[in-house]
């Protein structure tokens, strides 16, 4: 495969952009080699600068649940462009998307639009602190909530991959108010709550974490967190930037039937445009400025082009709920296909799967939290990544990511993915 243009561009990019990329996980440092530069994308495929096509299993880290360049979103954006790109004043579309989000996501009674998942989580924590008058909050080891200072304490995703969970530039003062707990342990939460009685404003987590690879909640875990938070007056925040509109129209909270006090959203909500949102109970959201005293603002928040893309995406998902059954079928075919091939070849690696998300961990032990995720053989993952890429399959360039499937994955493409998987497994174990 000729990737000469990507190599040339990456070398050039490093003169002007730190590490040559605008977000660290794109740099392939965890898997070796140079990143592929993308020229265009369509349906289930992305194409690099040498016009090689790859079957997509990341889908822009989640947003492109309908595949790339979907005509409904493209048409909505082009249509909105005719009326101007930004007004910095309220629009009717913002009410429409807010109403739609409130109707789809069980916990959300009022919602504020922002420009990224990072903004959503930073703002949600500030509101929870303002609402409770408390400073501390609990986060889970290996969960990622964007790059806000107070979250860069055992953060997942790029931060794990870079071997740098505690970033320089985050002060000790900030870090001391972030309490850490392992995922899937209610006992650990009870201990933290006991040791910090009346001081914890919020507990934030990915209800189904995807930023240490995909891990699913143990039966009763989310319900248990709900009970503890209600008892202790702690604001329970589900960070559904990844799982929102993906695991169900109403996200993981709908799938598991557990309603948090606040929810953060991103990725799919913008249909590929830079959008995030946070929302929750009325009495909490009434604390947000200008209704209440907690300040949060944004020049481009609710941008008309971004709202048009998001509305097209959410309306389509809301009106075609059968898509979630189709996504589950696609996810099953791939995840179960991978497990079957692994067993045939004599490997017993862990595959975690839920709906249209899955991770293959190069570990024989169950992966239920950050400690168990870290046992994976990341060197072997790097070889697997390269072997799949060579065969035209584009995976997330890190062991500690979930893969995101789209409705564009037809059966013939699934067959290709599984064939590439079989060949890659044989190749990486024979070297
Ligand atoms: C991607 C992600 C974020 C950050 O969103 P950005 O738009 O990249 O700032 C926050 N939380 C979770 C769970 C995410 O997956």
PDB file of N, CA and C and ligand atoms in Angstrom, residues 61 115-119 121 144-147 206 211 239-243 264 266-267 275 404, ligand 1:
ATOM      1  N   UNK A  61     -14.268   8.770  15.976  1.00  0.00           N
ATOM      2  CA  UNK A  61     -14.330   8.533  17.416  1.00  0.00           C
ATOM      3  C   UNK A  61     -15.774   8.538  17.915  1.00  0.00           C
ATOM      4  N   UNK A 115     -19.569  23.583  22.811  1.00  0.00           N
ATOM      5  CA  UNK A 115     -18.876  23.270  21.552  1.00  0.00           C
ATOM      6  C   UNK A 115     -18.069  21.976  21.545  1.00  0.00           C
ATOM      7  N   UNK A 116     -17.986  21.298  22.684  1.00  0.00           N
ATOM      8  CA  UNK A 116     -17.237  20.038  22.738  1.00  0.00           C
ATOM      9  C   UNK A 116     -17.630  19.280  23.995  1.00  0.00           C
ATOM     10  N   UNK A 117     -17.247  18.006  24.024  1.00  0.00           N
ATOM     11  CA  UNK A 117     -17.470  17.197  25.211  1.00  0.00           C
ATOM     12  C   UNK A 117     -16.690  17.738  26.405  1.00  0.00           C
ATOM     13  N   UNK A 118     -15.499  18.242  26.144  1.00  0.00           N
ATOM     14  CA  UNK A 118     -14.668  18.819  27.201  1.00  0.00           C
ATOM     15  C   UNK A 118     -15.394  19.963  27.901  1.00  0.00           C
ATOM     16  N   UNK A 119     -15.973  20.847  27.109  1.00  0.00           N
ATOM     17  CA  UNK A 119     -16.720  21.972  27.695  1.00  0.00           C
ATOM     18  C   UNK A 119     -17.918  21.473  28.504  1.00  0.00           C
ATOM     19  N   UNK A 121     -18.335  18.599  30.176  1.00  0.00           N
ATOM     20  CA  UNK A 121     -18.000  18.016  31.483  1.00  0.00           C
ATOM     21  C   UNK A 121     -17.467  19.074  32.448  1.00  0.00           C
ATOM     22  N   UNK A 144     -12.352   8.901  30.809  1.00  0.00           N
ATOM     23  CA  UNK A 144     -11.925  10.152  30.183  1.00  0.00           C
ATOM     24  C   UNK A 144     -13.113  11.093  30.081  1.00  0.00           C
ATOM     25  N   UNK A 145     -12.882  12.332  30.516  1.00  0.00           N
ATOM     26  CA  UNK A 145     -13.956  13.322  30.446  1.00  0.00           C
ATOM     27  C   UNK A 145     -13.480  14.585  29.736  1.00  0.00           C
ATOM     28  N   UNK A 146     -12.637  14.418  28.715  1.00  0.00           N
ATOM     29  CA  UNK A 146     -12.081  15.584  28.048  1.00  0.00           C
ATOM     30  C   UNK A 146     -10.861  16.067  28.796  1.00  0.00           C
ATOM     31  N   UNK A 147     -10.311  17.221  28.374  1.00  0.00           N
ATOM     32  CA  UNK A 147      -9.006  17.614  28.909  1.00  0.00           C
ATOM     33  C   UNK A 147      -9.062  18.750  29.929  1.00  0.00           C
ATOM     34  N   UNK A 206     -18.265   7.498  33.012  1.00  0.00           N
ATOM     35  CA  UNK A 206     -18.828   6.976  31.779  1.00  0.00           C
ATOM     36  C   UNK A 206     -19.627   5.757  32.219  1.00  0.00           C
ATOM     37  N   UNK A 211     -13.171   4.596  27.117  1.00  0.00           N
ATOM     38  CA  UNK A 211     -11.868   5.262  27.000  1.00  0.00           C
ATOM     39  C   UNK A 211     -10.737   4.508  27.693  1.00  0.00           C
ATOM     40  N   UNK A 239     -21.421  10.769  32.049  1.00  0.00           N
ATOM     41  CA  UNK A 239     -20.772  11.336  30.871  1.00  0.00           C
ATOM     42  C   UNK A 239     -21.104  10.421  29.700  1.00  0.00           C
ATOM     43  N   UNK A 240     -22.074  10.858  28.917  1.00  0.00           N
ATOM     44  CA  UNK A 240     -22.540  10.057  27.772  1.00  0.00           C
ATOM     45  C   UNK A 240     -22.096  10.685  26.449  1.00  0.00           C
ATOM     46  N   UNK A 241     -20.932  11.345  26.490  1.00  0.00           N
ATOM     47  CA  UNK A 241     -20.401  11.935  25.251  1.00  0.00           C
ATOM     48  C   UNK A 241     -20.232  10.841  24.190  1.00  0.00           C
ATOM     49  N   UNK A 242     -19.817   9.648  24.627  1.00  0.00           N
ATOM     50  CA  UNK A 242     -19.593   8.535  23.720  1.00  0.00           C
ATOM     51  C   UNK A 242     -20.861   7.681  23.539  1.00  0.00           C
ATOM     52  N   UNK A 243     -21.537   7.399  24.647  1.00  0.00           N
ATOM     53  CA  UNK A 243     -22.646   6.441  24.625  1.00  0.00           C
ATOM     54  C   UNK A 243     -23.995   7.085  24.276  1.00  0.00           C
ATOM     55  N   UNK A 264     -23.792  14.583  30.352  1.00  0.00           N
ATOM     56  CA  UNK A 264     -23.005  15.337  29.378  1.00  0.00           C
ATOM     57  C   UNK A 264     -23.033  14.591  28.049  1.00  0.00           C
ATOM     58  N   UNK A 266     -21.985  14.759  23.588  1.00  0.00           N
ATOM     59  CA  UNK A 266     -21.055  15.279  22.574  1.00  0.00           C
ATOM     60  C   UNK A 266     -21.091  14.342  21.383  1.00  0.00           C
ATOM     61  N   UNK A 267     -20.041  14.345  20.597  1.00  0.00           N
ATOM     62  CA  UNK A 267     -19.879  13.398  19.482  1.00  0.00           C
ATOM     63  C   UNK A 267     -21.132  13.306  18.576  1.00  0.00           C
ATOM     64  N   UNK A 275     -19.854  19.996  18.613  1.00  0.00           N
ATOM     65  CA  UNK A 275     -20.975  20.285  19.511  1.00  0.00           C
ATOM     66  C   UNK A 275     -20.863  19.428  20.766  1.00  0.00           C
ATOM     67  N   UNK A 404     -16.162   1.970  17.146  1.00  0.00           N
ATOM     68  CA  UNK A 404     -17.522   2.480  16.949  1.00  0.00           C
ATOM     69  C   UNK A 404     -18.022   2.064  15.574  1.00  0.00           C
TER      70      UNK A 404
HETATM   71  C1  LIG B   1     -14.634  12.245  23.654  1.00  0.00           C
HETATM   72  C2  LIG B   1     -15.066  12.313  25.072  1.00  0.00           C
HETATM   73  C3  LIG B   1     -15.027  13.512  25.813  1.00  0.00           C
HETATM   74  C4  LIG B   1     -14.408  14.758  25.251  1.00  0.00           C
HETATM   75  O1  LIG B   1     -15.104  15.273  24.169  1.00  0.00           O
HETATM   76  P1  LIG B   1     -14.344  16.298  23.192  1.00  0.00           P
HETATM   77  O2  LIG B   1     -15.399  16.714  22.237  1.00  0.00           O
HETATM   78  O3  LIG B   1     -13.219  15.530  22.575  1.00  0.00           O
HETATM   79  O4  LIG B   1     -13.854  17.422  24.017  1.00  0.00           O
HETATM   80  C5  LIG B   1     -15.562  13.520  27.081  1.00  0.00           C
HETATM   81  N1  LIG B   1     -16.083  12.415  27.622  1.00  0.00           N
HETATM   82  C6  LIG B   1     -16.128  11.242  26.962  1.00  0.00           C
HETATM   83  C7  LIG B   1     -16.752  10.047  27.616  1.00  0.00           C
HETATM   84  C8  LIG B   1     -15.594  11.152  25.683  1.00  0.00           C
HETATM   85  O5  LIG B   1     -15.604   9.974  25.044  1.00  0.00           O
END
